[in-house]
Coordinates of C-alpha atoms in Angstrom, one line a residue:
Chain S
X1 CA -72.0 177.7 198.7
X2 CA -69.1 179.6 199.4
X3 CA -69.0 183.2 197.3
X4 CA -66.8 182.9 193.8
X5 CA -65.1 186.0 194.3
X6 CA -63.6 184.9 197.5
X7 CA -63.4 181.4 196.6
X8 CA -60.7 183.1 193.8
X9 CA -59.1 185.3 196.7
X10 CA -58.3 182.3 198.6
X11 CA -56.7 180.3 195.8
X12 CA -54.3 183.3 195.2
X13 CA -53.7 183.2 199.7
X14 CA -53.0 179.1 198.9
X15 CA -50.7 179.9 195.2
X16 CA -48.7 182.4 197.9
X17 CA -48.9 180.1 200.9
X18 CA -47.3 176.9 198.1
X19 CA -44.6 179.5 196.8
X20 CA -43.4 179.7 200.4
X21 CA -45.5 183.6 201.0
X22 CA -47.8 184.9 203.3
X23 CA -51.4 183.4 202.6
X24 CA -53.0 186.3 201.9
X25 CA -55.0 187.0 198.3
X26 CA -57.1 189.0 196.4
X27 CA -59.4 189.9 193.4
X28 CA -60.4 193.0 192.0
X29 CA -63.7 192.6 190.1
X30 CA -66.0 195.3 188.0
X31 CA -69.0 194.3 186.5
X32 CA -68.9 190.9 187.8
X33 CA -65.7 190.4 186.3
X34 CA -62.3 189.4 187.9
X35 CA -60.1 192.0 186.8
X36 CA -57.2 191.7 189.1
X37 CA -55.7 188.9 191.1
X38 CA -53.0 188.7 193.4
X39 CA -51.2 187.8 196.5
X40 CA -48.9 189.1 198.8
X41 CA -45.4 189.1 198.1
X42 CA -43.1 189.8 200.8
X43 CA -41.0 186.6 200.6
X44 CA -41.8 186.3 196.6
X45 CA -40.5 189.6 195.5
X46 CA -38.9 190.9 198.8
X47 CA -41.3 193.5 198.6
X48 CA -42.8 196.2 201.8
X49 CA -45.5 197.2 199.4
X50 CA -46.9 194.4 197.6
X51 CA -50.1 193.1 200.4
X52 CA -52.3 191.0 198.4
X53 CA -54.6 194.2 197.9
X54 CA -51.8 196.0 196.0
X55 CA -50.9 193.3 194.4
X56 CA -53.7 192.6 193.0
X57 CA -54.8 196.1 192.1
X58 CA -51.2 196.3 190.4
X59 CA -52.0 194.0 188.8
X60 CA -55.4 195.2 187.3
X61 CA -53.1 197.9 185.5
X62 CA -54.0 201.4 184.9
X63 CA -57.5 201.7 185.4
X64 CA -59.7 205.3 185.5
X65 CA -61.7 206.6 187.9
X66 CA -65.0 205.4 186.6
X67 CA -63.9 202.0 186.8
X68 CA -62.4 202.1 190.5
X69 CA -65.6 203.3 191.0
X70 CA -68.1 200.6 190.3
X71 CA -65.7 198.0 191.9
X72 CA -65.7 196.3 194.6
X73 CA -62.2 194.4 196.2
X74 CA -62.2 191.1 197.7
X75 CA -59.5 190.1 200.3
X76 CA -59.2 187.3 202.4
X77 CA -58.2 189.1 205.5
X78 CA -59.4 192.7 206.5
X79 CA -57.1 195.4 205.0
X80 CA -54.4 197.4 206.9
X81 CA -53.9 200.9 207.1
X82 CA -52.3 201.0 203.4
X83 CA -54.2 198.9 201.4
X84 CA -57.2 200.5 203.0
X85 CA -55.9 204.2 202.3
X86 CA -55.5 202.8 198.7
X87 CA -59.0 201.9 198.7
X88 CA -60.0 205.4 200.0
X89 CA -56.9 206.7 197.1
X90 CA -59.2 205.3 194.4
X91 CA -63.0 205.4 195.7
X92 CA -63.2 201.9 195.8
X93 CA -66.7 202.0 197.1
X94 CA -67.4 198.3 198.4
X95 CA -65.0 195.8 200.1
X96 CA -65.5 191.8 201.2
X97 CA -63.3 190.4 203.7
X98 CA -62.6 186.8 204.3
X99 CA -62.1 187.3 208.5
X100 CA -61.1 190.3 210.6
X101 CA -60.2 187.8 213.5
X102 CA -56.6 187.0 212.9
X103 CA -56.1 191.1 212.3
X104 CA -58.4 194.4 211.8
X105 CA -57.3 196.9 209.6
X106 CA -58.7 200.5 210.2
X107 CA -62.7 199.1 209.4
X108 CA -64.4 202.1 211.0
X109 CA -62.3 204.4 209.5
X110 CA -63.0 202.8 206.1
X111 CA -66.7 203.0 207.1
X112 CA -66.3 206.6 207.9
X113 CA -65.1 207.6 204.6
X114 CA -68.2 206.1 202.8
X115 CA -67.0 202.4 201.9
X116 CA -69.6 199.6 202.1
X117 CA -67.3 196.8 204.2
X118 CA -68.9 192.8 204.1
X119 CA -67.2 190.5 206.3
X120 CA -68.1 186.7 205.2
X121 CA -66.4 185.4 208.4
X122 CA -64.7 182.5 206.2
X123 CA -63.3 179.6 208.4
X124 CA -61.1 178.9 205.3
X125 CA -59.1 182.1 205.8
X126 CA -59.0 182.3 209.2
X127 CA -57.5 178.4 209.3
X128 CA -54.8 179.7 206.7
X129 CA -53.7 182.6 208.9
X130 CA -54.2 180.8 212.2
X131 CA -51.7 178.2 210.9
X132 CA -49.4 180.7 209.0
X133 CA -48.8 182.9 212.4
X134 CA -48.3 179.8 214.1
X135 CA -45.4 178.8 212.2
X136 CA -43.8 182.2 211.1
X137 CA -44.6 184.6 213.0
X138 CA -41.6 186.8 212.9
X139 CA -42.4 187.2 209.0
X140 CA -45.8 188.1 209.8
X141 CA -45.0 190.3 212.1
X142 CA -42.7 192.1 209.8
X143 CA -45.7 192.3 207.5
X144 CA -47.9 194.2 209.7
X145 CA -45.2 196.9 210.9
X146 CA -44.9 195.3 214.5
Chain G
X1 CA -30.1 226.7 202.7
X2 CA -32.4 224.1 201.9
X3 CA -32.7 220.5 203.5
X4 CA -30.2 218.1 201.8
X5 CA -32.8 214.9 202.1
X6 CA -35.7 217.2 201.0
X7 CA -33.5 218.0 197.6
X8 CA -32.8 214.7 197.2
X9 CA -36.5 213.9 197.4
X10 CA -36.7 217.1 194.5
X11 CA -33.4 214.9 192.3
X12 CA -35.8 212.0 192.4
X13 CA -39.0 214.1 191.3
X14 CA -36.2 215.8 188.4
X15 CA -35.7 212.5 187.7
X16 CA -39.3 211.3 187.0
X17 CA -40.1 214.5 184.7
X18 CA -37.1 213.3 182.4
X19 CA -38.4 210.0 182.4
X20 CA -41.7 210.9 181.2
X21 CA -43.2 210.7 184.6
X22 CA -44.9 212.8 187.7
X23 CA -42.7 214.8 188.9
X24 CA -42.9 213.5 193.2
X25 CA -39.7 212.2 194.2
X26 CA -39.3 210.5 198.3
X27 CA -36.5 209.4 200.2
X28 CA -36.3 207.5 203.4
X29 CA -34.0 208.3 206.0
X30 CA -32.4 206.6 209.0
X31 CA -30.1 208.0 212.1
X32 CA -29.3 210.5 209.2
X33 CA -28.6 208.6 206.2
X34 CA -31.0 208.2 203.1
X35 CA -31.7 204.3 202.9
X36 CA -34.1 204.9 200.3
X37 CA -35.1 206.4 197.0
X38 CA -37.9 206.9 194.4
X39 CA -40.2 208.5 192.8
X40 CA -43.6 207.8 190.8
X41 CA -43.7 205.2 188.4
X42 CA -47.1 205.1 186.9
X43 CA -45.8 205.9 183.5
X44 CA -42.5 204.1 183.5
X45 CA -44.0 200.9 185.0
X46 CA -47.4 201.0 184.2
X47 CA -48.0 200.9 188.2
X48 CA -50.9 201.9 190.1
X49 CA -49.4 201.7 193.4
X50 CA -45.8 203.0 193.5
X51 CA -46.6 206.4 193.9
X52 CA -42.9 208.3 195.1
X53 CA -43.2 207.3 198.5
X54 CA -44.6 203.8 197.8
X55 CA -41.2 203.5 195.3
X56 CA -38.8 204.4 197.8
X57 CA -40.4 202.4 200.5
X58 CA -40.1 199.2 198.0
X59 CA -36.2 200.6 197.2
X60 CA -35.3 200.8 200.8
X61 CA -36.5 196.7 200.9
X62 CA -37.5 194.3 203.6
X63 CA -37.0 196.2 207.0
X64 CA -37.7 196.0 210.4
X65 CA -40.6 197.5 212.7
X66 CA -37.5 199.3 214.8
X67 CA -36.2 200.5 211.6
X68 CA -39.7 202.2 210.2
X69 CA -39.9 203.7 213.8
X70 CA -36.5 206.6 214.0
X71 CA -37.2 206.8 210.7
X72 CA -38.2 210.2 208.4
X73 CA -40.1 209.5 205.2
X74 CA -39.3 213.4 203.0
X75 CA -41.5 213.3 199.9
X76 CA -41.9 216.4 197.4
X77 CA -46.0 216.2 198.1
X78 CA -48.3 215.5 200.8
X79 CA -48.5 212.0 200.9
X80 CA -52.1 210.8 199.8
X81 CA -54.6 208.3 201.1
X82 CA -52.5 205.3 200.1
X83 CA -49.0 206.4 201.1
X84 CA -50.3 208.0 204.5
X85 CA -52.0 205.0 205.1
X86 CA -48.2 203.2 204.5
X87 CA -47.0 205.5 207.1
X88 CA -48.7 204.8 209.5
X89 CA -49.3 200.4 209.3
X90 CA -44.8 200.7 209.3
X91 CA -45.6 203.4 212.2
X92 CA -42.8 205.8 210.6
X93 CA -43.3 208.9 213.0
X94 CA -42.3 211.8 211.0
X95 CA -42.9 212.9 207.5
X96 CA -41.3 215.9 205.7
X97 CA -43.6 217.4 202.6
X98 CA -42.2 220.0 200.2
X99 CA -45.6 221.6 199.9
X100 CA -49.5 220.8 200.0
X101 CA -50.6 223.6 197.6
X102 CA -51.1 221.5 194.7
X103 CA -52.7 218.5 196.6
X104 CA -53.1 217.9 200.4
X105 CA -53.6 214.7 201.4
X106 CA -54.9 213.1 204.9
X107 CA -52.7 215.5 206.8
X108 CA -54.9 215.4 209.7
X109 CA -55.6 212.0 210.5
X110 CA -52.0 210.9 209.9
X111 CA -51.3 213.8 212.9
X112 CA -54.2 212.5 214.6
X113 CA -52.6 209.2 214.6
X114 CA -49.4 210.6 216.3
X115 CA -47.3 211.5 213.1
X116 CA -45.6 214.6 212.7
X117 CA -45.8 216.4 210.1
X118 CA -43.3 219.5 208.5
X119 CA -44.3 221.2 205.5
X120 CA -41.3 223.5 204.2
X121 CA -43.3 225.2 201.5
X122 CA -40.6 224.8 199.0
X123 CA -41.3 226.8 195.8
X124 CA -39.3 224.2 193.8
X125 CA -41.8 221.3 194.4
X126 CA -44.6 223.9 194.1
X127 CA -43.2 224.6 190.5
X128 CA -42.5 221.6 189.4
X129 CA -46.4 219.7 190.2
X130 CA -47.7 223.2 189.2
X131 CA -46.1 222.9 185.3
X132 CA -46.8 219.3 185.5
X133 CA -50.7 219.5 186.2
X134 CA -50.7 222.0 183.3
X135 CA -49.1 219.8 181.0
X136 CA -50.9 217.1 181.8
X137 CA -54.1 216.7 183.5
X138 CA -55.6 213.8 182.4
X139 CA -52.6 211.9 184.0
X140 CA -52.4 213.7 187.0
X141 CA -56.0 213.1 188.0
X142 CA -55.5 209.3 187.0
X143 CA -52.7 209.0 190.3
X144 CA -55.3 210.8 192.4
X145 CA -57.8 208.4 191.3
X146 CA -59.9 211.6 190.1

């Protein structure tokens, strides 16, 4: 039985995917609670910034300190360099990946700083990036900076 | 004389403080020419994530990996986790502070990562976070995730 959390992170990478986006989602929850969803937005809102991490912590809204702190972000693929430095921005103590195969943010470095990192190795999300690279990859490349 | 991009990164922090914001302004520049503007946004768009650099990287749009690389991000303040970490997944290779007095970011891991790094020490930038903080804690520790 496949974890909720990510289960809800890969319906926002498929809701991108349909509106013609990169397939990349994610959920912020606190508490148990889903607090943020999102997906990336490149293509949807012609927008450099707006992963499916920042997205989704967008968003969330305005949230303090405390509450960053007792959450824990789900993606479907392991976070690059900004959306991780936004996790380390906020002292988001606990992250769960979908799959690091496809591409590997900065994971040690994430470690380093203190962050709890769970990879579920989820064939879902790797199939939705393997085919997405496959078919565009001179958008995903753009995504990733190379 | 002081650097024309760096006072138009100062304009765009001016610009924040009227609008009821934090006072950190950016601009992006390429072979010489701005190509991007912003500034924070937390207050005027509710946003979590468009810090001044991450506003003038969404404002210069959809670019290209040999575009990020001969280009200069100028930013009033040292960039923090999640706008260093922007830095370096677009591998922009120099970035221009107006001073790290006030906060100081992950200056030494972006340089370990092969960016370089100017700080001109400008006493306007240092004014204008040093009023602001004042004014306002609460919100100020809010975009630091403090």
């Amino acid at each position: 039985m496949s974890d909720p959390f990510m289960q809800a992170a890969i319906e926002q990478a498929e809701l991108g995917l349909a509106e013609g986006g990169i397939p990349i989602g994610s959920v912020l929850v606190i508490d148990g609670k889903i607090v943020g969803r999102g997906h990336n937005q490149r293509v949807q809102k012609g927008s450099c910034t707006l992963h499916a991490e920042m997205d989704c912590l967008e968003n969330a809204g305005r949230l303090q300190a405390a509450d960053y702190r007792r959450a824990v972000l789900y993606s479907t693929l392991s976070p690059c360099d900004m959306c991780s430095g936004t996790v380390l921005l906020y002292g988001i103590p606990k992250v769960v990946i979908g799959e690091n195969q496809t591409f590997q943010g900065p994971e040690a470095y994430l470690q380093s700083r203190g962050v709890e990192l769970v990879n579920l190795q989820d064939e879902r999300c790797k199939s939705l990036m393997q085919q997405f690279i496959a078919a565009r990859p001179a958008l995903w490349f753009e995504d990733i900076g190379e």
